Amino acid sequence: MKAETSQLSPLPLFEGLTPREFEILRNHVNLVTFGKDEVLFREGDAAASCYVLVSGRIGVYLGKVKGDEEELAQLTAGAMVGHMALVDNKRRSATCRSLTADTILVELRRDDFERLFWAQTPFTYKILENLAVDLVGRLRATNERLVKAQQSTNPSTPTAGRKHAKAAARQLLGYRSDHNFKLGDIDPDDVQVVDLGLGQRMRDTKK
Amino acid sequence: MAHPLQAFFGKIKLFSSLSGDELNDLLRAIRPVQYSAGERLFTEGDPGDAAYVIESGELEVFLEKSGEIIQLTTLGPGAILGEIALLDAKPRTASARAIGDLKLFRIDKTEFDFLRRNLRPSAYKVIRGISMTVCERLRETNGMIRSVLDESGESKGIATPKELPSEAPQGGILGRLPFWRGK
């Protein structure tokens, strides 16, 4: 299914592309749909593409088996998953599942992105720019979070370290919580840090 | 058309895919610099305004906490330092100083950003390479976090001071997380 420019243009991964570039991009991405509880990919799978959410809701988990997994986040329109696949050739860091009946995503395959990049297609550079800024933002935020975790951990409160590690895992993979995210043992302080990380990234890409 | 420095830069992974012309392009952002033993390149908290490639000599990357120097790593010829600064303009996360006489190539961020704004392939090949490094670091850090979360019903914190390895573990921005001995 071919994506419309109107579906692609609000997505942060494609920020900065001109209308003409969107017309070309449409030929290099697929629109894919998933039903409720369908798995997009599992942790450890080979990674061949990046997905950007157009509509619906997806869940991100550590662990491969339903029931034996740790929820990191629920994502809504504009969020991207699996985008490290555009840059390296490693395995999926998390499991991703559709939570709604008609979840629609844009799929950009790694091999297509590579081909466009080595052909020096300018809009590929713009996509890479958005991707690079996002990745560095995550690394910095995670770095800070882990330093904080190390500072706050002592043998008598191991749960503090675990809580920070879980928040760092979320941050690492770039997932903020939305208003429906069940907080569990994450406190508002963690959520705020994740929000700040995401907010900073979006401000930076607006130049 | 081969550039005289292509032999040197061609051996470094980050620049190995650049053609002679593209390296020429990038060189407008590059200048040779020298430091003598003990001289600082930058201090933690300084603006990230350049990346460095070591031509000869060694440097150390370190943190200073209450007067104590905690060395994170040392780097030698061919190594790259501070490349993350080329992607964003955040303050330095650690300090760096020369161990002996040190010769480097300095990649200026402002000049690099000029190439980037003009969508030059030379800049974007480098950005792609740095992104690959960032992904590697994210994965290493992920592995570390996973080992904390993977408990069999029992909570474990991140390594407490007395469990710290003698060398800082992999991960984080620097490729080394800034854990340190003692409190």
Tab-separated table of C-alpha atoms in Angstrom:
chain	number	residue	atom	x	y	z
A	1	MET	CA	0.000	0.000	0.000
A	2	LYS	CA	1.416	3.369	-1.010
A	3	ALA	CA	1.571	6.129	1.583
A	4	GLU	CA	0.092	9.594	0.987
A	5	THR	CA	2.285	12.661	1.461
A	6	SER	CA	-0.235	13.838	4.067
A	7	GLN	CA	0.513	10.687	6.100
A	8	LEU	CA	4.290	11.095	5.785
A	9	SER	CA	4.762	14.830	6.307
A	10	PRO	CA	3.811	15.000	10.018
A	11	LEU	CA	6.296	12.265	10.946
A	12	PRO	CA	9.396	13.594	12.777
A	13	LEU	CA	11.735	11.208	10.921
A	14	PHE	CA	10.869	13.048	7.690
A	15	GLU	CA	11.066	16.564	9.056
A	16	GLY	CA	12.574	19.029	6.565
A	17	LEU	CA	11.644	17.208	3.371
A	18	THR	CA	10.124	19.303	0.563
A	19	PRO	CA	6.814	18.358	-1.109
A	20	ARG	CA	8.773	17.147	-4.134
A	21	GLU	CA	10.965	14.956	-1.925
A	22	PHE	CA	7.876	13.471	-0.301
A	23	GLU	CA	6.609	12.534	-3.749
A	24	ILE	CA	9.833	10.582	-4.314
A	25	LEU	CA	9.866	9.148	-0.776
A	26	ARG	CA	6.378	7.670	-1.366
A	27	ASN	CA	7.966	5.320	-3.882
A	28	HIS	CA	10.473	4.025	-1.359
A	29	VAL	CA	8.338	3.344	1.691
A	30	ASN	CA	5.452	0.932	2.318
A	31	LEU	CA	2.336	1.450	4.352
A	32	VAL	CA	1.750	-1.590	6.551
A	33	THR	CA	-1.083	-2.516	8.892
A	34	PHE	CA	-1.163	-4.738	11.955
A	35	GLY	CA	-4.100	-6.137	13.928
A	36	LYS	CA	-4.539	-6.257	17.672
A	37	ASP	CA	-1.740	-8.172	19.461
A	38	GLU	CA	0.101	-8.831	16.198
A	39	VAL	CA	3.870	-8.675	16.627
A	40	LEU	CA	5.867	-6.301	14.424
A	41	PHE	CA	9.183	-7.819	15.516
A	42	ARG	CA	10.681	-9.648	18.475
A	43	GLU	CA	13.762	-8.866	20.506
A	44	GLY	CA	16.676	-10.713	18.897
A	45	ASP	CA	15.164	-10.843	15.399
A	46	ALA	CA	17.287	-9.761	12.454
A	47	ALA	CA	16.419	-6.130	11.725
A	48	ALA	CA	15.587	-5.143	8.159
A	49	SER	CA	13.455	-2.021	8.465
A	50	CYS	CA	12.387	1.003	10.431
A	51	TYR	CA	8.738	1.677	11.278
A	52	VAL	CA	7.087	5.031	11.899
A	53	LEU	CA	3.633	4.997	13.441
A	54	VAL	CA	0.904	6.770	11.446
A	55	SER	CA	-2.102	5.788	13.543
A	56	GLY	CA	-3.024	3.372	16.283
A	57	ARG	CA	-0.942	2.325	19.268
A	58	ILE	CA	2.009	-0.005	19.713
A	59	GLY	CA	3.660	-1.450	22.801
A	60	VAL	CA	7.400	-1.914	23.309
A	61	TYR	CA	8.673	-4.720	25.554
A	62	LEU	CA	11.870	-6.275	26.773
A	63	GLY	CA	11.536	-10.029	26.451
A	64	LYS	CA	10.247	-12.213	23.647
A	65	VAL	CA	7.369	-14.109	25.176
A	66	LYS	CA	4.008	-12.559	26.037
A	67	GLY	CA	3.553	-12.907	29.785
A	68	ASP	CA	7.309	-12.962	30.437
A	69	GLU	CA	8.119	-9.451	29.350
A	70	GLU	CA	8.645	-5.980	30.723
A	71	GLU	CA	6.651	-3.159	29.157
A	72	LEU	CA	8.771	-0.128	28.374
A	73	ALA	CA	6.265	2.128	26.686
A	74	GLN	CA	3.149	2.548	24.591
A	75	LEU	CA	3.633	4.691	21.528
A	76	THR	CA	1.306	6.794	19.437
A	77	ALA	CA	1.397	8.591	16.071
A	78	GLY	CA	4.788	9.953	14.983
A	79	ALA	CA	6.882	7.587	17.097
A	80	MET	CA	9.452	5.393	15.380
A	81	VAL	CA	10.681	1.927	16.241
A	82	GLY	CA	13.499	-0.163	14.905
A	83	HIS	CA	15.276	2.782	13.370
A	84	MET	CA	18.752	1.657	14.419
A	85	ALA	CA	18.256	-0.815	11.540
A	86	LEU	CA	18.776	2.057	9.093
A	87	VAL	CA	22.291	2.547	10.383
A	88	ASP	CA	23.594	-0.827	11.525
A	89	ASN	CA	22.871	-4.449	10.846
A	90	LYS	CA	22.316	-5.810	14.321
A	91	ARG	CA	19.378	-7.509	15.984
A	92	ARG	CA	16.233	-5.939	17.444
A	93	SER	CA	16.693	-4.501	20.945
A	94	ALA	CA	13.083	-4.973	21.978
A	95	THR	CA	9.791	-6.633	21.044
A	96	CYS	CA	7.115	-4.511	19.439
A	97	ARG	CA	3.420	-5.355	19.276
A	98	SER	CA	0.324	-3.675	17.873
A	99	LEU	CA	-2.177	-2.800	20.606
A	100	THR	CA	-5.025	-1.588	18.393
A	101	ALA	CA	-7.058	-3.254	15.663
A	102	ASP	CA	-5.944	-1.186	12.654
A	103	THR	CA	-2.477	0.059	13.457
A	104	ILE	CA	-0.932	1.758	10.423
A	105	LEU	CA	2.826	2.254	10.048
A	106	VAL	CA	5.229	3.459	7.389
A	107	GLU	CA	7.998	0.958	6.724
A	108	LEU	CA	11.383	2.118	5.409
A	109	ARG	CA	13.580	-0.825	4.569
A	110	ARG	CA	17.287	-0.773	5.390
A	111	ASP	CA	18.407	-1.886	1.935
A	112	ASP	CA	16.313	0.812	0.238
A	113	PHE	CA	17.693	3.460	2.585
A	114	GLU	CA	21.273	2.279	1.941
A	115	ARG	CA	20.808	2.352	-1.800
A	116	LEU	CA	19.392	5.892	-1.696
A	117	PHE	CA	22.183	7.011	0.623
A	118	TRP	CA	25.017	5.710	-1.576
A	119	ALA	CA	23.289	7.272	-4.589
A	120	GLN	CA	23.685	10.587	-2.708
A	121	THR	CA	19.945	11.271	-2.697
A	122	PRO	CA	19.602	14.531	-0.699
A	123	PHE	CA	16.437	13.666	1.194
A	124	THR	CA	18.220	10.589	2.590
A	125	TYR	CA	20.650	12.989	4.207
A	126	LYS	CA	17.768	14.867	5.808
A	127	ILE	CA	16.360	11.598	7.174
A	128	LEU	CA	19.808	10.627	8.461
A	129	GLU	CA	20.122	14.032	10.112
A	130	ASN	CA	16.856	13.504	12.013
A	131	LEU	CA	17.904	9.995	12.932
A	132	ALA	CA	21.391	11.005	14.121
A	133	VAL	CA	20.089	13.795	16.346
A	134	ASP	CA	17.562	11.398	17.871
A	135	LEU	CA	20.186	8.713	18.556
A	136	VAL	CA	22.617	11.106	20.202
A	137	GLY	CA	19.831	12.542	22.342
A	138	ARG	CA	19.059	9.056	23.611
A	139	LEU	CA	22.670	8.276	24.328
A	140	ARG	CA	23.112	11.439	26.332
A	141	ALA	CA	19.901	10.983	28.288
A	142	THR	CA	20.758	7.357	29.043
A	143	ASN	CA	24.260	8.306	30.087
A	144	GLU	CA	22.886	10.790	32.585
A	145	ARG	CA	20.323	8.339	33.833
A	146	LEU	CA	22.889	5.604	34.409
A	147	VAL	CA	25.229	7.940	36.252
A	148	LYS	CA	22.288	8.897	38.457
A	149	ALA	CA	21.459	5.226	38.994
A	150	GLN	CA	24.987	4.466	40.039
A	151	GLN	CA	25.025	7.420	42.396
A	152	SER	CA	21.726	6.505	44.018
A	153	THR	CA	22.336	2.795	44.404
A	154	ASN	CA	23.566	1.380	47.641
A	155	PRO	CA	23.309	-2.188	48.969
A	156	SER	CA	20.347	-1.416	51.191
A	157	THR	CA	18.112	0.012	48.417
A	158	PRO	CA	18.616	-2.199	45.370
A	159	THR	CA	15.165	-1.335	44.075
A	160	ALA	CA	16.276	2.261	43.451
A	161	GLY	CA	18.945	0.984	41.068
A	162	ARG	CA	16.458	-1.284	39.366
A	163	LYS	CA	13.971	1.529	38.923
A	164	HIS	CA	16.581	3.758	37.329
A	165	ALA	CA	17.797	0.931	35.133
A	166	LYS	CA	14.282	0.376	33.876
A	167	ALA	CA	13.835	4.068	33.185
A	168	ALA	CA	17.197	4.091	31.445
A	169	ALA	CA	16.108	1.159	29.280
A	170	ARG	CA	13.040	3.127	28.243
A	171	GLN	CA	15.085	6.193	27.571
A	172	LEU	CA	17.704	4.210	25.725
A	173	LEU	CA	15.140	2.974	23.298
A	174	GLY	CA	13.664	6.461	23.173
A	175	TYR	CA	10.217	5.720	24.473
A	176	ARG	CA	8.318	8.265	26.431
A	177	SER	CA	5.176	7.393	28.265
A	178	ASP	CA	1.954	8.881	27.056
A	179	HIS	CA	-0.941	9.702	29.320
A	180	ASN	CA	-2.254	6.134	29.245
A	181	PHE	CA	1.019	4.467	30.163
A	182	LYS	CA	0.639	2.467	33.347
A	183	LEU	CA	3.265	3.794	35.709
A	184	GLY	CA	3.858	0.656	37.749
A	185	ASP	CA	6.923	1.305	39.851
A	186	ILE	CA	8.116	4.249	37.772
A	187	ASP	CA	7.586	7.513	39.570
A	188	PRO	CA	6.753	10.899	37.967
A	189	ASP	CA	10.397	11.944	38.247
A	190	ASP	CA	11.401	9.285	35.720
A	191	VAL	CA	8.639	10.291	33.337
A	192	GLN	CA	9.743	13.890	33.444
A	193	VAL	CA	13.294	12.995	32.474
A	194	VAL	CA	12.095	10.961	29.527
A	195	ASP	CA	9.812	13.810	28.476
A	196	LEU	CA	12.675	16.286	28.643
A	197	GLY	CA	14.812	14.025	26.494
A	198	LEU	CA	12.139	13.786	23.830
A	199	GLY	CA	11.277	17.488	24.041
A	200	GLN	CA	14.912	18.424	23.530
A	201	ARG	CA	15.205	16.209	20.487
A	202	MET	CA	12.148	17.743	18.874
A	203	ARG	CA	13.355	21.275	19.585
A	204	ASP	CA	16.732	20.470	18.044
A	205	THR	CA	15.248	19.113	14.835
A	206	LYS	CA	13.255	22.297	14.387
A	207	LYS	CA	16.592	24.207	14.144
B	1	MET	CA	42.354	12.242	-7.524
B	2	ALA	CA	44.027	11.073	-4.312
B	3	HIS	CA	44.693	13.544	-1.525
B	4	PRO	CA	48.060	13.344	0.314
B	5	LEU	CA	46.288	12.734	3.637
B	6	GLN	CA	44.085	10.034	2.151
B	7	ALA	CA	46.566	7.339	3.179
B	8	PHE	CA	46.179	8.396	6.818
B	9	PHE	CA	42.434	9.058	6.851
B	10	GLY	CA	41.698	6.094	4.621
B	11	LYS	CA	42.830	3.723	7.398
B	12	ILE	CA	40.358	5.194	9.863
B	13	LYS	CA	36.969	3.538	9.687
B	14	LEU	CA	34.996	6.771	10.024
B	15	PHE	CA	36.620	8.260	6.929
B	16	SER	CA	37.408	5.144	4.925
B	17	SER	CA	34.432	5.510	2.566
B	18	LEU	CA	35.333	9.059	1.505
B	19	SER	CA	36.669	9.566	-2.014
B	20	GLY	CA	39.652	11.859	-2.643
B	21	ASP	CA	37.333	14.689	-3.632
B	22	GLU	CA	35.120	14.189	-0.591
B	23	LEU	CA	38.136	14.180	1.726
B	24	ASN	CA	39.269	17.405	0.069
B	25	ASP	CA	35.850	18.815	0.830
B	26	LEU	CA	36.041	17.777	4.459
B	27	LEU	CA	39.530	19.205	4.844
B	28	ARG	CA	38.161	22.746	4.885
B	29	ALA	CA	36.955	21.800	8.380
B	30	ILE	CA	40.227	20.161	9.447
B	31	ARG	CA	43.400	21.709	10.850
B	32	PRO	CA	46.526	20.110	12.402
B	33	VAL	CA	47.084	20.959	16.091
B	34	GLN	CA	49.727	20.043	18.675
B	35	TYR	CA	49.808	19.695	22.444
B	36	SER	CA	52.653	19.005	24.841
B	37	ALA	CA	52.560	16.657	27.846
B	38	GLY	CA	49.835	17.545	30.342
B	39	GLU	CA	48.195	20.200	28.138
B	40	ARG	CA	44.422	19.990	28.067
B	41	LEU	CA	42.394	19.713	24.885
B	42	PHE	CA	39.178	20.442	26.754
B	43	THR	CA	37.577	20.170	30.179
B	44	GLU	CA	34.314	18.508	31.154
B	45	GLY	CA	31.520	21.069	30.702
B	46	ASP	CA	33.263	22.985	27.887
B	47	PRO	CA	31.169	23.518	24.737
B	48	GLY	CA	31.612	20.687	22.255
B	49	ASP	CA	33.123	22.616	19.385
B	50	ALA	CA	35.356	20.062	17.633
B	51	ALA	CA	36.264	16.424	17.106
B	52	TYR	CA	39.862	15.196	17.011
B	53	VAL	CA	41.775	12.474	15.160
B	54	ILE	CA	45.122	11.477	16.688
B	55	GLU	CA	48.045	11.464	14.276
B	56	SER	CA	50.779	10.637	16.780
B	57	GLY	CA	51.157	10.459	20.538
B	58	GLU	CA	48.646	9.605	23.256
B	59	LEU	CA	46.003	11.328	25.312
B	60	GLU	CA	43.912	10.430	28.314
B	61	VAL	CA	40.189	10.943	28.844
B	62	PHE	CA	39.309	11.542	32.475
B	63	LEU	CA	36.906	12.877	35.063
B	64	GLU	CA	37.746	14.987	38.074
B	65	LYS	CA	35.745	14.372	41.236
B	66	SER	CA	36.674	16.255	44.415
B	67	GLY	CA	40.247	16.678	43.288
B	68	GLU	CA	40.635	13.038	42.276
B	69	ILE	CA	41.454	12.185	38.655
B	70	ILE	CA	39.586	9.168	37.332
B	71	GLN	CA	41.011	7.977	34.059
B	72	LEU	CA	38.419	6.497	31.722
B	73	THR	CA	40.596	5.551	28.773
B	74	THR	CA	43.691	6.416	26.799
B	75	LEU	CA	43.723	6.915	23.037
B	76	GLY	CA	46.524	6.626	20.497
B	77	PRO	CA	47.200	7.153	16.787
B	78	GLY	CA	44.186	6.703	14.513
B	79	ALA	CA	41.704	7.104	17.360
B	80	ILE	CA	38.899	9.646	17.251
B	81	LEU	CA	37.814	11.805	20.191
B	82	GLY	CA	34.707	13.894	20.693
B	83	GLU	CA	32.952	12.957	17.464
B	84	ILE	CA	29.563	13.095	19.196
B	85	ALA	CA	30.056	16.885	19.398
B	86	LEU	CA	29.755	17.014	15.606
B	87	LEU	CA	26.176	15.783	15.923
B	88	ASP	CA	25.021	18.080	18.708
B	89	ALA	CA	26.475	21.038	20.576
B	90	LYS	CA	26.217	19.746	24.123
B	91	PRO	CA	28.942	20.275	26.738
B	92	ARG	CA	31.839	17.823	26.968
B	93	THR	CA	31.090	14.844	29.184
B	94	ALA	CA	34.727	14.372	30.209
B	95	SER	CA	38.132	16.081	30.040
B	96	ALA	CA	41.055	15.213	27.771
B	97	ARG	CA	44.754	15.963	28.011
B	98	ALA	CA	47.965	14.998	26.243
B	99	ILE	CA	50.103	12.291	27.847
B	100	GLY	CA	53.286	13.066	25.888
B	101	ASP	CA	53.775	15.172	22.786
B	102	LEU	CA	50.567	14.918	20.831
B	103	LYS	CA	49.735	15.715	17.215
B	104	LEU	CA	46.136	15.677	16.065
B	105	PHE	CA	43.788	16.802	13.346
B	106	ARG	CA	41.026	19.008	14.682
B	107	ILE	CA	37.643	18.912	12.927
B	108	ASP	CA	35.912	22.208	13.621
B	109	LYS	CA	32.173	21.906	14.296
B	110	THR	CA	31.211	25.240	12.733
B	111	GLU	CA	33.024	24.372	9.503
B	112	PHE	CA	31.584	20.869	9.558
B	113	ASP	CA	28.077	22.289	10.033
B	114	PHE	CA	28.593	24.398	6.890
B	115	LEU	CA	29.165	21.214	4.883
B	116	ARG	CA	26.209	19.598	6.614
B	117	ARG	CA	23.816	22.479	5.866
B	118	ASN	CA	24.836	22.193	2.234
B	119	LEU	CA	24.048	18.462	2.219
B	120	ARG	CA	27.572	17.519	1.198
B	121	PRO	CA	28.130	13.757	0.825
B	122	SER	CA	31.446	14.140	2.713
B	123	ALA	CA	29.631	15.412	5.800
B	124	TYR	CA	26.891	12.809	5.625
B	125	LYS	CA	29.234	9.887	5.241
B	126	VAL	CA	30.835	11.055	8.471
B	127	ILE	CA	27.443	11.550	10.136
B	128	ARG	CA	26.458	8.047	9.132
B	129	GLY	CA	29.678	6.685	10.610
B	130	ILE	CA	29.163	8.547	13.882
B	131	SER	CA	25.560	7.287	14.009
B	132	MET	CA	26.894	3.746	13.731
B	133	THR	CA	29.179	4.381	16.693
B	134	VAL	CA	26.257	5.797	18.687
B	135	CYS	CA	24.159	2.708	17.899
B	136	GLU	CA	27.011	0.492	19.101
B	137	ARG	CA	27.184	2.417	22.356
B	138	LEU	CA	23.427	2.278	22.780
B	139	ARG	CA	23.511	-1.483	22.315
B	140	GLU	CA	26.362	-1.938	24.790
B	141	THR	CA	24.524	0.152	27.355
B	142	ASN	CA	21.348	-1.778	26.624
B	143	GLY	CA	23.199	-5.010	27.365
B	144	MET	CA	24.298	-3.635	30.692
B	145	ILE	CA	20.815	-2.488	31.598
B	146	ARG	CA	19.385	-5.840	30.588
B	147	SER	CA	21.679	-7.625	33.007
B	148	VAL	CA	20.304	-5.456	35.794
B	149	LEU	CA	16.694	-6.088	34.833
B	150	ASP	CA	17.225	-9.808	34.239
B	151	GLU	CA	16.863	-10.864	37.803
B	152	SER	CA	15.265	-14.082	38.868
B	153	GLY	CA	12.660	-12.519	41.115
B	154	GLU	CA	15.321	-10.674	43.081
B	155	SER	CA	16.176	-6.998	42.709
B	156	LYS	CA	19.768	-6.104	41.949
B	157	GLY	CA	21.126	-2.612	41.699
B	158	ILE	CA	23.757	-1.474	39.244
B	159	ALA	CA	27.251	-2.409	40.476
B	160	THR	CA	27.826	-0.923	43.901
B	161	PRO	CA	31.179	0.722	44.515
B	162	LYS	CA	32.937	-2.369	45.859
B	163	GLU	CA	31.933	-4.416	42.795
B	164	LEU	CA	33.316	-1.999	40.219
B	165	PRO	CA	35.643	-3.477	37.606
B	166	SER	CA	39.145	-2.057	37.457
B	167	GLU	CA	38.361	-0.554	34.059
B	168	ALA	CA	35.137	1.360	33.507
B	169	PRO	CA	32.555	-0.834	31.732
B	170	GLN	CA	31.602	-0.333	28.099
B	171	GLY	CA	28.717	1.862	27.165
B	172	GLY	CA	27.510	5.434	27.468
B	173	ILE	CA	28.647	8.390	25.392
B	174	LEU	CA	32.354	7.802	25.732
B	175	GLY	CA	32.312	4.076	25.180
B	176	ARG	CA	33.092	3.983	28.884
B	177	LEU	CA	30.504	4.688	31.535
B	178	PRO	CA	31.797	7.130	34.138
B	179	PHE	CA	31.662	4.759	37.079
B	180	TRP	CA	34.323	5.404	39.600
B	181	ARG	CA	35.847	3.798	42.656
B	182	GLY	CA	34.717	4.838	46.092
B	183	LYS	CA	31.584	6.924	46.727
